[in-house]
PDB file of C-alpha atoms in Angstrom:
ATOM      1  CA  MET A 189       7.338 -10.378 -23.843  1.00 67.00           C
ATOM      2  CA  ARG A 190       3.685 -10.350 -24.953  1.00 74.00           C
ATOM      3  CA  LYS A 191       3.193 -13.947 -23.852  1.00 78.00           C
ATOM      4  CA  TYR A 192       4.822 -13.192 -20.513  1.00 74.00           C
ATOM      5  CA  ILE A 193       2.596 -10.162 -19.900  1.00 76.00           C
ATOM      6  CA  PHE A 194      -0.465 -12.146 -20.993  1.00 80.00           C
ATOM      7  CA  ARG A 195       0.331 -14.942 -18.531  1.00 81.00           C
ATOM      8  CA  ARG A 196       0.940 -12.435 -15.740  1.00 79.00           C
ATOM      9  CA  VAL A 197      -2.371 -10.711 -16.468  1.00 82.00           C
ATOM     10  CA  LEU A 198      -4.166 -14.060 -16.347  1.00 87.00           C
ATOM     11  CA  SER A 199      -2.531 -14.935 -13.030  1.00 86.00           C
ATOM     12  CA  SER A 200      -3.508 -11.493 -11.701  1.00 84.00           C
ATOM     13  CA  VAL A 201      -7.130 -12.023 -12.713  1.00 87.00           C
ATOM     14  CA  LEU A 202      -7.094 -15.448 -11.055  1.00 90.00           C
ATOM     15  CA  THR A 203      -5.639 -13.919  -7.904  1.00 89.00           C
ATOM     16  CA  LEU A 204      -8.399 -11.307  -7.807  1.00 89.00           C
ATOM     17  CA  PHE A 205     -11.020 -14.018  -8.299  1.00 91.00           C
ATOM     18  CA  VAL A 206      -9.624 -15.965  -5.336  1.00 91.00           C
ATOM     19  CA  VAL A 207      -9.544 -12.804  -3.211  1.00 89.00           C
ATOM     20  CA  ILE A 208     -13.159 -11.973  -4.100  1.00 89.00           C
ATOM     21  CA  THR A 209     -14.313 -15.520  -3.340  1.00 90.00           C
ATOM     22  CA  LEU A 210     -12.472 -15.839  -0.030  1.00 90.00           C
ATOM     23  CA  THR A 211     -13.526 -12.384   1.148  1.00 86.00           C
ATOM     24  CA  PHE A 212     -17.166 -13.005   0.257  1.00 86.00           C
ATOM     25  CA  PHE A 213     -17.472 -16.316   2.112  1.00 87.00           C
ATOM     26  CA  MET A 214     -15.375 -15.171   5.071  1.00 84.00           C
ATOM     27  CA  MET A 215     -17.682 -12.201   5.542  1.00 80.00           C
ATOM     28  CA  ARG A 216     -20.690 -14.505   5.519  1.00 78.00           C
ATOM     29  CA  ALA A 217     -19.006 -16.837   8.024  1.00 78.00           C
ATOM     30  CA  ILE A 218     -18.670 -14.105  10.665  1.00 74.00           C
ATOM     31  CA  PRO A 219     -21.371 -14.435  13.351  1.00 70.00           C
ATOM     32  CA  GLY A 220     -24.026 -11.767  13.206  1.00 66.00           C
ATOM     33  CA  GLY A 221     -24.785  -9.544  10.258  1.00 65.00           C
ATOM     34  CA  PRO A 222     -24.457  -6.016   8.895  1.00 68.00           C
ATOM     35  CA  PHE A 223     -27.526  -4.903  10.803  1.00 67.00           C
ATOM     36  CA  THR A 224     -26.567  -6.477  14.115  1.00 65.00           C
ATOM     37  CA  ASP A 225     -26.427  -3.751  16.766  1.00 62.00           C
ATOM     38  CA  GLU A 226     -26.358  -3.351  20.510  1.00 52.00           C
ATOM     39  CA  LYS A 227     -30.005  -2.338  20.408  1.00 61.00           C
ATOM     40  CA  ALA A 228     -32.383  -5.027  19.304  1.00 62.00           C
ATOM     41  CA  ILE A 229     -34.026  -4.309  15.945  1.00 65.00           C
ATOM     42  CA  PRO A 230     -37.661  -5.387  15.527  1.00 69.00           C
ATOM     43  CA  SER A 231     -37.861  -8.601  13.539  1.00 70.00           C
ATOM     44  CA  PHE A 232     -40.095  -7.165  10.808  1.00 67.00           C
ATOM     45  CA  VAL A 233     -37.682  -4.238  10.292  1.00 69.00           C
ATOM     46  CA  LEU A 234     -34.710  -6.598  10.146  1.00 67.00           C
ATOM     47  CA  GLU A 235     -36.541  -8.845   7.695  1.00 72.00           C
ATOM     48  CA  LYS A 236     -37.350  -5.880   5.455  1.00 76.00           C
ATOM     49  CA  MET A 237     -33.738  -4.669   5.466  1.00 72.00           C
ATOM     50  CA  MET A 238     -32.390  -8.149   4.725  1.00 73.00           C
ATOM     51  CA  SER A 239     -34.857  -8.501   1.859  1.00 76.00           C
ATOM     52  CA  ARG A 240     -33.991  -5.051   0.482  1.00 74.00           C
ATOM     53  CA  TYR A 241     -30.312  -5.978   0.061  1.00 72.00           C
ATOM     54  CA  GLY A 242     -30.948  -9.558  -1.035  1.00 75.00           C
ATOM     55  CA  LEU A 243     -29.407 -11.096   2.076  1.00 75.00           C
ATOM     56  CA  ASN A 244     -32.259 -13.595   2.412  1.00 77.00           C
ATOM     57  CA  ASP A 245     -31.386 -15.235  -0.880  1.00 79.00           C
ATOM     58  CA  PRO A 246     -29.376 -18.480  -0.960  1.00 84.00           C
ATOM     59  CA  LEU A 247     -25.631 -17.971  -0.564  1.00 84.00           C
ATOM     60  CA  TYR A 248     -24.796 -19.136  -4.089  1.00 86.00           C
ATOM     61  CA  VAL A 249     -27.296 -16.639  -5.513  1.00 87.00           C
ATOM     62  CA  GLN A 250     -25.714 -13.804  -3.534  1.00 86.00           C
ATOM     63  CA  TYR A 251     -22.252 -14.899  -4.651  1.00 89.00           C
ATOM     64  CA  GLY A 252     -23.188 -15.088  -8.334  1.00 90.00           C
ATOM     65  CA  ARG A 253     -24.906 -11.715  -8.187  1.00 88.00           C
ATOM     66  CA  TYR A 254     -21.890 -10.135  -6.500  1.00 88.00           C
ATOM     67  CA  LEU A 255     -19.495 -11.550  -9.111  1.00 90.00           C
ATOM     68  CA  LEU A 256     -21.630 -10.122 -11.926  1.00 91.00           C
ATOM     69  CA  ASN A 257     -21.703  -6.730 -10.219  1.00 89.00           C
ATOM     70  CA  VAL A 258     -17.909  -6.757  -9.778  1.00 89.00           C
ATOM     71  CA  LEU A 259     -17.483  -7.508 -13.486  1.00 89.00           C
ATOM     72  CA  ARG A 260     -19.537  -4.376 -14.129  1.00 88.00           C
ATOM     73  CA  LEU A 261     -17.268  -2.503 -11.652  1.00 88.00           C
ATOM     74  CA  ASP A 262     -20.236  -2.103  -9.317  1.00 87.00           C
ATOM     75  CA  LEU A 263     -19.167  -2.834  -5.728  1.00 87.00           C
ATOM     76  CA  GLY A 264     -22.672  -2.463  -4.376  1.00 84.00           C
ATOM     77  CA  PRO A 265     -24.343  -0.156  -1.839  1.00 85.00           C
ATOM     78  CA  SER A 266     -22.951   0.526   1.599  1.00 83.00           C
ATOM     79  CA  TYR A 267     -25.019  -1.013   4.393  1.00 79.00           C
ATOM     80  CA  ARG A 268     -24.035   1.669   6.908  1.00 77.00           C
ATOM     81  CA  TYR A 269     -23.761   4.843   4.831  1.00 76.00           C
ATOM     82  CA  GLU A 270     -27.325   5.329   3.659  1.00 75.00           C
ATOM     83  CA  GLY A 271     -27.635   6.455   0.050  1.00 77.00           C
ATOM     84  CA  LEU A 272     -23.958   5.914  -0.779  1.00 82.00           C
ATOM     85  CA  SER A 273     -22.395   3.154  -2.816  1.00 86.00           C
ATOM     86  CA  VAL A 274     -18.974   1.624  -2.176  1.00 87.00           C
ATOM     87  CA  ASN A 275     -17.800   3.119  -5.476  1.00 89.00           C
ATOM     88  CA  GLU A 276     -18.731   6.580  -4.212  1.00 89.00           C
ATOM     89  CA  LEU A 277     -16.963   6.016  -0.879  1.00 87.00           C
ATOM     90  CA  ILE A 278     -13.779   4.946  -2.662  1.00 88.00           C
ATOM     91  CA  ALA A 279     -14.042   7.786  -5.182  1.00 89.00           C
ATOM     92  CA  SER A 280     -14.346  10.374  -2.400  1.00 86.00           C
ATOM     93  CA  SER A 281     -11.679   9.007  -0.030  1.00 86.00           C
ATOM     94  CA  PHE A 282      -9.042   7.488  -2.320  1.00 88.00           C
ATOM     95  CA  PRO A 283      -7.862  10.830  -3.828  1.00 88.00           C
ATOM     96  CA  VAL A 284      -7.014  11.985  -0.297  1.00 87.00           C
ATOM     97  CA  SER A 285      -5.041   8.814   0.455  1.00 87.00           C
ATOM     98  CA  LEU A 286      -3.463   9.060  -2.992  1.00 88.00           C
ATOM     99  CA  MET A 287      -2.185  12.582  -2.313  1.00 89.00           C
ATOM    100  CA  VAL A 288      -0.716  11.725   1.076  1.00 88.00           C
ATOM    101  CA  GLY A 289       0.641   8.383  -0.104  1.00 88.00           C
ATOM    102  CA  SER A 290       2.262   9.820  -3.234  1.00 90.00           C
ATOM    103  CA  ILE A 291       4.153  12.421  -1.213  1.00 91.00           C
ATOM    104  CA  ALA A 292       5.185   9.748   1.296  1.00 90.00           C
ATOM    105  CA  LEU A 293       6.355   7.413  -1.476  1.00 90.00           C
ATOM    106  CA  VAL A 294       8.471  10.130  -3.110  1.00 92.00           C
ATOM    107  CA  LEU A 295      10.018  11.016   0.251  1.00 92.00           C
ATOM    108  CA  ALA A 296      10.737   7.365   1.040  1.00 91.00           C
ATOM    109  CA  VAL A 297      12.460   6.724  -2.286  1.00 90.00           C
ATOM    110  CA  PHE A 298      14.449   9.961  -2.482  1.00 91.00           C
ATOM    111  CA  ILE A 299      15.605   9.652   1.128  1.00 92.00           C
ATOM    112  CA  GLY A 300      16.075   5.892   1.390  1.00 90.00           C
ATOM    113  CA  ILE A 301      18.090   5.264  -1.782  1.00 90.00           C
ATOM    114  CA  PRO A 302      20.725   8.032  -1.300  1.00 90.00           C
ATOM    115  CA  ALA A 303      21.034   7.149   2.394  1.00 90.00           C
ATOM    116  CA  GLY A 304      21.635   3.510   1.536  1.00 89.00           C
ATOM    117  CA  ILE A 305      24.243   4.386  -1.115  1.00 89.00           C
ATOM    118  CA  ILE A 306      26.142   6.746   1.208  1.00 89.00           C
ATOM    119  CA  SER A 307      25.980   4.194   4.011  1.00 89.00           C
ATOM    120  CA  ALA A 308      27.430   1.473   1.764  1.00 87.00           C
ATOM    121  CA  LEU A 309      30.213   3.686   0.409  1.00 85.00           C
ATOM    122  CA  LYS A 310      31.120   4.887   3.937  1.00 86.00           C
ATOM    123  CA  ARG A 311      30.823   1.478   5.563  1.00 85.00           C
ATOM    124  CA  GLY A 312      31.903   1.504   9.197  1.00 82.00           C
ATOM    125  CA  LYS A 313      32.393   5.274   9.248  1.00 87.00           C
ATOM    126  CA  LEU A 314      30.353   7.986  10.945  1.00 88.00           C
ATOM    127  CA  PRO A 315      27.857   8.574   8.066  1.00 86.00           C
ATOM    128  CA  ASP A 316      27.156   4.848   7.971  1.00 87.00           C
ATOM    129  CA  ARG A 317      26.557   4.658  11.708  1.00 89.00           C
ATOM    130  CA  ILE A 318      24.267   7.688  11.736  1.00 90.00           C
ATOM    131  CA  ALA A 319      22.280   6.381   8.767  1.00 87.00           C
ATOM    132  CA  MET A 320      21.860   2.932  10.334  1.00 87.00           C
ATOM    133  CA  ILE A 321      20.811   4.389  13.700  1.00 88.00           C
ATOM    134  CA  LEU A 322      18.148   6.503  11.978  1.00 88.00           C
ATOM    135  CA  ALA A 323      17.087   3.538   9.839  1.00 87.00           C
ATOM    136  CA  THR A 324      16.741   1.326  12.908  1.00 87.00           C
ATOM    137  CA  LEU A 325      14.626   3.968  14.620  1.00 86.00           C
ATOM    138  CA  GLY A 326      12.478   4.349  11.494  1.00 85.00           C
ATOM    139  CA  VAL A 327      11.838   0.612  11.357  1.00 84.00           C
ATOM    140  CA  THR A 328      11.171   0.067  15.069  1.00 86.00           C
ATOM    141  CA  VAL A 329       9.298   3.209  16.163  1.00 85.00           C
ATOM    142  CA  PRO A 330       5.522   2.872  15.477  1.00 84.00           C
ATOM    143  CA  ASN A 331       3.718   5.338  13.229  1.00 83.00           C
ATOM    144  CA  PHE A 332       1.548   6.720  16.014  1.00 81.00           C
ATOM    145  CA  VAL A 333       4.633   7.625  18.080  1.00 86.00           C
ATOM    146  CA  ILE A 334       6.172   9.476  15.126  1.00 85.00           C
ATOM    147  CA  ALA A 335       2.837  11.167  14.442  1.00 84.00           C
ATOM    148  CA  ALA A 336       2.446  12.292  18.050  1.00 84.00           C
ATOM    149  CA  ALA A 337       5.996  13.687  18.110  1.00 87.00           C
ATOM    150  CA  LEU A 338       5.508  15.609  14.857  1.00 86.00           C
ATOM    151  CA  VAL A 339       2.187  17.028  16.025  1.00 84.00           C
ATOM    152  CA  TYR A 340       3.717  18.149  19.313  1.00 83.00           C
ATOM    153  CA  ILE A 341       6.736  19.811  17.678  1.00 86.00           C
ATOM    154  CA  PHE A 342       5.361  21.360  14.491  1.00 84.00           C
ATOM    155  CA  ALA A 343       1.708  21.952  15.411  1.00 79.00           C
ATOM    156  CA  TRP A 344       1.723  22.523  19.155  1.00 80.00           C
ATOM    157  CA  GLN A 345       5.115  24.100  19.873  1.00 79.00           C
ATOM    158  CA  LEU A 346       6.013  25.827  16.611  1.00 80.00           C
ATOM    159  CA  GLY A 347       2.522  26.361  15.225  1.00 74.00           C
ATOM    160  CA  TRP A 348       3.664  25.866  11.639  1.00 78.00           C
ATOM    161  CA  VAL A 349       0.811  23.555  10.656  1.00 75.00           C
ATOM    162  CA  THR A 350      -2.689  22.722  11.766  1.00 73.00           C
ATOM    163  CA  VAL A 351      -3.962  19.211  12.375  1.00 73.00           C
ATOM    164  CA  GLY A 352      -7.323  17.618  13.064  1.00 67.00           C
ATOM    165  CA  PHE A 353      -9.010  18.584   9.798  1.00 68.00           C
ATOM    166  CA  TRP A 354      -8.300  18.377   6.087  1.00 75.00           C
ATOM    167  CA  GLU A 355      -7.346  21.412   4.009  1.00 75.00           C
ATOM    168  CA  GLY A 356      -5.581  19.800   1.078  1.00 74.00           C
ATOM    169  CA  ILE A 357      -1.871  19.589   0.432  1.00 78.00           C
ATOM    170  CA  SER A 358      -0.976  21.992   3.259  1.00 75.00           C
ATOM    171  CA  THR A 359      -2.250  19.449   5.786  1.00 79.00           C
ATOM    172  CA  ALA A 360      -0.812  16.463   3.910  1.00 84.00           C
ATOM    173  CA  ILE A 361       2.860  17.139   4.695  1.00 85.00           C
ATOM    174  CA  LEU A 362       3.008  15.803   8.261  1.00 87.00           C
ATOM    175  CA  PRO A 363       0.943  12.659   7.487  1.00 88.00           C
ATOM    176  CA  ALA A 364       3.192  12.017   4.472  1.00 89.00           C
ATOM    177  CA  ILE A 365       6.353  12.373   6.566  1.00 89.00           C
ATOM    178  CA  THR A 366       4.889   9.976   9.131  1.00 89.00           C
ATOM    179  CA  LEU A 367       3.999   7.413   6.465  1.00 89.00           C
ATOM    180  CA  ALA A 368       7.426   7.767   4.829  1.00 89.00           C
ATOM    181  CA  GLY A 369       9.355   6.920   8.012  1.00 87.00           C
ATOM    182  CA  TYR A 370       9.230   3.126   7.885  1.00 89.00           C
ATOM    183  CA  PRO A 371       9.626   2.624   4.095  1.00 90.00           C
ATOM    184  CA  ALA A 372      12.488   5.143   3.902  1.00 91.00           C
ATOM    185  CA  ALA A 373      14.321   3.325   6.681  1.00 90.00           C
ATOM    186  CA  PHE A 374      13.673  -0.086   5.146  1.00 90.00           C
ATOM    187  CA  ILE A 375      14.742   1.052   1.672  1.00 91.00           C
ATOM    188  CA  SER A 376      17.979   2.519   3.017  1.00 91.00           C
ATOM    189  CA  ARG A 377      18.851  -0.750   4.760  1.00 89.00           C
ATOM    190  CA  LEU A 378      17.903  -2.712   1.655  1.00 89.00           C
ATOM    191  CA  VAL A 379      20.009  -0.517  -0.641  1.00 89.00           C
ATOM    192  CA  ARG A 380      22.972  -0.648   1.739  1.00 90.00           C
ATOM    193  CA  SER A 381      23.056  -4.444   1.941  1.00 89.00           C
ATOM    194  CA  SER A 382      22.512  -4.803  -1.810  1.00 88.00           C
ATOM    195  CA  MET A 383      25.178  -2.205  -2.642  1.00 88.00           C
ATOM    196  CA  LEU A 384      27.722  -3.859  -0.354  1.00 87.00           C
ATOM    197  CA  GLU A 385      27.154  -7.144  -2.165  1.00 86.00           C
ATOM    198  CA  VAL A 386      27.354  -5.608  -5.638  1.00 84.00           C
ATOM    199  CA  LEU A 387      30.486  -3.563  -4.891  1.00 82.00           C
ATOM    200  CA  GLN A 388      32.367  -6.797  -4.208  1.00 83.00           C
ATOM    201  CA  GLN A 389      31.634  -8.240  -7.650  1.00 82.00           C
ATOM    202  CA  ASP A 390      34.381  -8.742 -10.229  1.00 80.00           C
ATOM    203  CA  TYR A 391      32.865  -6.420 -12.821  1.00 80.00           C
ATOM    204  CA  ILE A 392      33.010  -3.544 -10.323  1.00 81.00           C
ATOM    205  CA  ARG A 393      36.728  -4.158  -9.786  1.00 80.00           C
ATOM    206  CA  THR A 394      37.158  -4.246 -13.572  1.00 82.00           C
ATOM    207  CA  ALA A 395      35.356  -0.906 -13.902  1.00 80.00           C
ATOM    208  CA  TYR A 396      37.659   0.651 -11.310  1.00 79.00           C
ATOM    209  CA  SER A 397      40.728  -0.817 -13.027  1.00 82.00           C
ATOM    210  CA  LYS A 398      39.699   0.848 -16.307  1.00 80.00           C
ATOM    211  CA  GLY A 399      40.001   4.217 -14.599  1.00 78.00           C
ATOM    212  CA  LEU A 400      36.316   5.034 -14.251  1.00 77.00           C
ATOM    213  CA  SER A 401      35.404   7.530 -11.562  1.00 78.00           C
ATOM    214  CA  GLU A 402      33.661   6.387  -8.418  1.00 76.00           C
ATOM    215  CA  ARG A 403      30.524   8.268  -9.445  1.00 79.00           C
ATOM    216  CA  ALA A 404      30.382   6.415 -12.771  1.00 80.00           C
ATOM    217  CA  VAL A 405      31.005   3.037 -11.162  1.00 81.00           C
ATOM    218  CA  VAL A 406      28.393   3.540  -8.443  1.00 81.00           C
ATOM    219  CA  TYR A 407      25.572   5.186 -10.390  1.00 78.00           C
ATOM    220  CA  ILE A 408      26.022   3.506 -13.785  1.00 78.00           C
ATOM    221  CA  HIS A 409      27.230  -0.003 -12.959  1.00 77.00           C
ATOM    222  CA  ALA A 410      26.540  -0.811  -9.309  1.00 81.00           C
ATOM    223  CA  LEU A 411      23.214   0.905  -8.672  1.00 81.00           C
ATOM    224  CA  LYS A 412      21.510  -0.769 -11.630  1.00 79.00           C
ATOM    225  CA  ASN A 413      21.867  -4.186  -9.996  1.00 80.00           C
ATOM    226  CA  ALA A 414      21.557  -2.996  -6.411  1.00 82.00           C
ATOM    227  CA  ILE A 415      18.193  -1.370  -7.119  1.00 83.00           C
ATOM    228  CA  ILE A 416      16.501  -4.662  -8.102  1.00 82.00           C
ATOM    229  CA  PRO A 417      15.432  -5.646  -4.540  1.00 84.00           C
ATOM    230  CA  VAL A 418      14.138  -2.104  -4.026  1.00 86.00           C
ATOM    231  CA  ILE A 419      11.885  -2.333  -7.080  1.00 84.00           C
ATOM    232  CA  THR A 420      10.522  -5.631  -5.805  1.00 82.00           C
ATOM    233  CA  TYR A 421       9.755  -4.027  -2.445  1.00 86.00           C
ATOM    234  CA  ILE A 422       8.282  -0.815  -3.873  1.00 85.00           C
ATOM    235  CA  ALA A 423       5.511  -2.708  -5.710  1.00 81.00           C
ATOM    236  CA  PRO A 424       3.561  -3.840  -2.608  1.00 82.00           C
ATOM    237  CA  LEU A 425       4.670  -0.706  -0.744  1.00 85.00           C
ATOM    238  CA  THR A 426       2.998   1.508  -3.345  1.00 84.00           C
ATOM    239  CA  ALA A 427      -0.310  -0.345  -3.106  1.00 81.00           C
ATOM    240  CA  GLY A 428      -0.247  -0.209   0.682  1.00 80.00           C
ATOM    241  CA  ILE A 429       0.840   3.386   1.093  1.00 83.00           C
ATOM    242  CA  LEU A 430      -1.578   4.765  -1.519  1.00 80.00           C
ATOM    243  CA  THR A 431      -4.601   3.182   0.149  1.00 77.00           C
ATOM    244  CA  GLY A 432      -3.982   4.970   3.431  1.00 71.00           C
ATOM    245  CA  SER A 433      -3.221   4.161   7.049  1.00 77.00           C
ATOM    246  CA  PHE A 434      -5.952   4.139   9.682  1.00 75.00           C
ATOM    247  CA  VAL A 435      -3.631   5.224  12.530  1.00 78.00           C
ATOM    248  CA  VAL A 436      -2.082   8.129  10.630  1.00 83.00           C
ATOM    249  CA  GLU A 437      -5.425   9.263   9.242  1.00 82.00           C
ATOM    250  CA  GLN A 438      -6.999   9.221  12.707  1.00 80.00           C
ATOM    251  CA  VAL A 439      -4.167  11.214  14.296  1.00 79.00           C
ATOM    252  CA  TYR A 440      -4.169  13.918  11.629  1.00 83.00           C
ATOM    253  CA  GLY A 441      -7.877  13.905  10.783  1.00 79.00           C
ATOM    254  CA  VAL A 442      -7.312  12.788   7.189  1.00 82.00           C
ATOM    255  CA  PRO A 443     -10.532  11.520   5.512  1.00 83.00           C
ATOM    256  CA  GLY A 444      -8.767   8.769   3.607  1.00 83.00           C
ATOM    257  CA  LEU A 445      -9.566   5.241   2.518  1.00 84.00           C
ATOM    258  CA  GLY A 446      -7.912   3.591   5.526  1.00 80.00           C
ATOM    259  CA  THR A 447     -10.483   5.063   7.885  1.00 77.00           C
ATOM    260  CA  PHE A 448     -13.410   3.714   5.868  1.00 76.00           C
ATOM    261  CA  PHE A 449     -11.806   0.274   5.713  1.00 78.00           C
ATOM    262  CA  VAL A 450     -11.363  -0.076   9.478  1.00 78.00           C
ATOM    263  CA  THR A 451     -14.735   1.430  10.391  1.00 77.00           C
ATOM    264  CA  SER A 452     -16.453  -0.846   7.879  1.00 78.00           C
ATOM    265  CA  ILE A 453     -15.010  -3.851   9.722  1.00 76.00           C
ATOM    266  CA  THR A 454     -16.331  -2.501  13.014  1.00 73.00           C
ATOM    267  CA  ASN A 455     -19.740  -1.857  11.439  1.00 74.00           C
ATOM    268  CA  ARG A 456     -19.779  -5.209   9.611  1.00 75.00           C
ATOM    269  CA  ASP A 457     -20.416  -3.356   6.401  1.00 79.00           C
ATOM    270  CA  TYR A 458     -19.903  -6.360   4.113  1.00 81.00           C
ATOM    271  CA  THR A 459     -19.920  -4.565   0.796  1.00 84.00           C
ATOM    272  CA  THR A 460     -17.497  -1.857   1.942  1.00 86.00           C
ATOM    273  CA  ILE A 461     -15.082  -4.429   3.382  1.00 85.00           C
ATOM    274  CA  MET A 462     -15.152  -6.480   0.199  1.00 86.00           C
ATOM    275  CA  GLY A 463     -15.003  -3.437  -2.060  1.00 88.00           C
ATOM    276  CA  VAL A 464     -11.964  -1.907  -0.373  1.00 87.00           C
ATOM    277  CA  THR A 465     -10.266  -5.321  -0.233  1.00 87.00           C
ATOM    278  CA  ILE A 466     -10.838  -5.858  -3.944  1.00 89.00           C
ATOM    279  CA  PHE A 467      -9.631  -2.343  -4.705  1.00 89.00           C
ATOM    280  CA  TYR A 468      -6.455  -2.844  -2.681  1.00 87.00           C
ATOM    281  CA  SER A 469      -5.866  -6.275  -4.235  1.00 87.00           C
ATOM    282  CA  ALA A 470      -6.280  -4.839  -7.745  1.00 88.00           C
ATOM    283  CA  LEU A 471      -3.682  -2.161  -6.976  1.00 87.00           C
ATOM    284  CA  LEU A 472      -1.341  -4.746  -5.487  1.00 86.00           C
ATOM    285  CA  VAL A 473      -1.417  -7.167  -8.418  1.00 87.00           C
ATOM    286  CA  SER A 474      -1.155  -4.267 -10.892  1.00 86.00           C
ATOM    287  CA  PHE A 475       1.960  -2.828  -9.254  1.00 86.00           C
ATOM    288  CA  ASN A 476       3.491  -6.294  -8.945  1.00 84.00           C
ATOM    289  CA  LEU A 477       2.920  -6.800 -12.662  1.00 83.00           C
ATOM    290  CA  ILE A 478       4.552  -3.454 -13.457  1.00 83.00           C
ATOM    291  CA  ALA A 479       7.503  -4.317 -11.210  1.00 80.00           C
ATOM    292  CA  ASP A 480       8.007  -7.710 -12.886  1.00 79.00           C
ATOM    293  CA  VAL A 481       8.018  -6.128 -16.343  1.00 78.00           C
ATOM    294  CA  CYS A 482      10.449  -3.421 -15.214  1.00 77.00           C
ATOM    295  CA  LEU A 483      12.814  -6.036 -13.775  1.00 76.00           C
ATOM    296  CA  VAL A 484      12.991  -7.778 -17.143  1.00 73.00           C
ATOM    297  CA  PHE A 485      14.273  -4.579 -18.765  1.00 73.00           C
ATOM    298  CA  ILE A 486      16.624  -3.675 -15.909  1.00 70.00           C
ATOM    299  CA  ASP A 487      18.233  -7.075 -15.431  1.00 66.00           C
ATOM    300  CA  PRO A 488      18.881  -9.069 -18.634  1.00 61.00           C
ATOM    301  CA  ARG A 489      19.696 -12.126 -16.511  1.00 62.00           C
ATOM    302  CA  ILE A 490      15.980 -12.524 -15.779  1.00 61.00           C
ATOM    303  CA  LYS A 491      14.510 -14.890 -18.370  1.00 58.00           C
ATOM    304  CA  LEU A 492      10.905 -14.809 -19.491  1.00 53.00           C
ATOM    305  CA  ARG A 493      10.721 -18.539 -20.056  1.00 52.00           C
TER     306      ARG A 493
END
């Protein structure tokens, strides 16, 4: 197990190195620069700004300096937010995305898994049809449509919540429900198909023949194997949902990380783009590593060799 984890950590570090390298050179390959604007900037001002941030240095010097800063967990200053570093931007916006994303993730798991189990056990019956219709809608309807509908019903018509500004957890419920729509629907479909396959296995028939109750067969024997694809899916889902969604954050006025990421692309804020990309990639490889280790314990058929 230790060797397996060590190899996975090494592969994760290599993945992050590749992401850092590709992101750095792709940013430099984009025409223009971080200080390119509609209004022409005097050449001496532009030269001073480029010199201040070391953008006049050779590309390999900039790359080596950026790698050393990343090793020190320093993602550099923001080119557009004067006086703020990328670390400070992430530290101020990520807790907001983390709160909304955590609620959305809990909702997605605790709605999607039971819905998928009920749908599989009631295959072809009314509960199955209702669950699959809702799951299809959750997968196909865009987030901004769901967000607009929730705002109209709960904020405009009923007046239960307020939107457009951030007041903590009280304003995080509707964004979380919006974010949970797609993953909950996908998880329910994934659990249903996996459960239908597992319930046809010989060991399930053996469990029934021994006189075990349906609850024991489903939740002790079948669900353990049916949940494996869900764990694999939840790993990248967690990284994505915790780092925020630009559309949802714009609709509800949530000052999360997704907004900074998209606006930094528009502003050509190199360091913010690279910093958020590295941060997201680190979360992604970390959750994938955790998922791989969990699968080894859940399914003994998975070999570490």
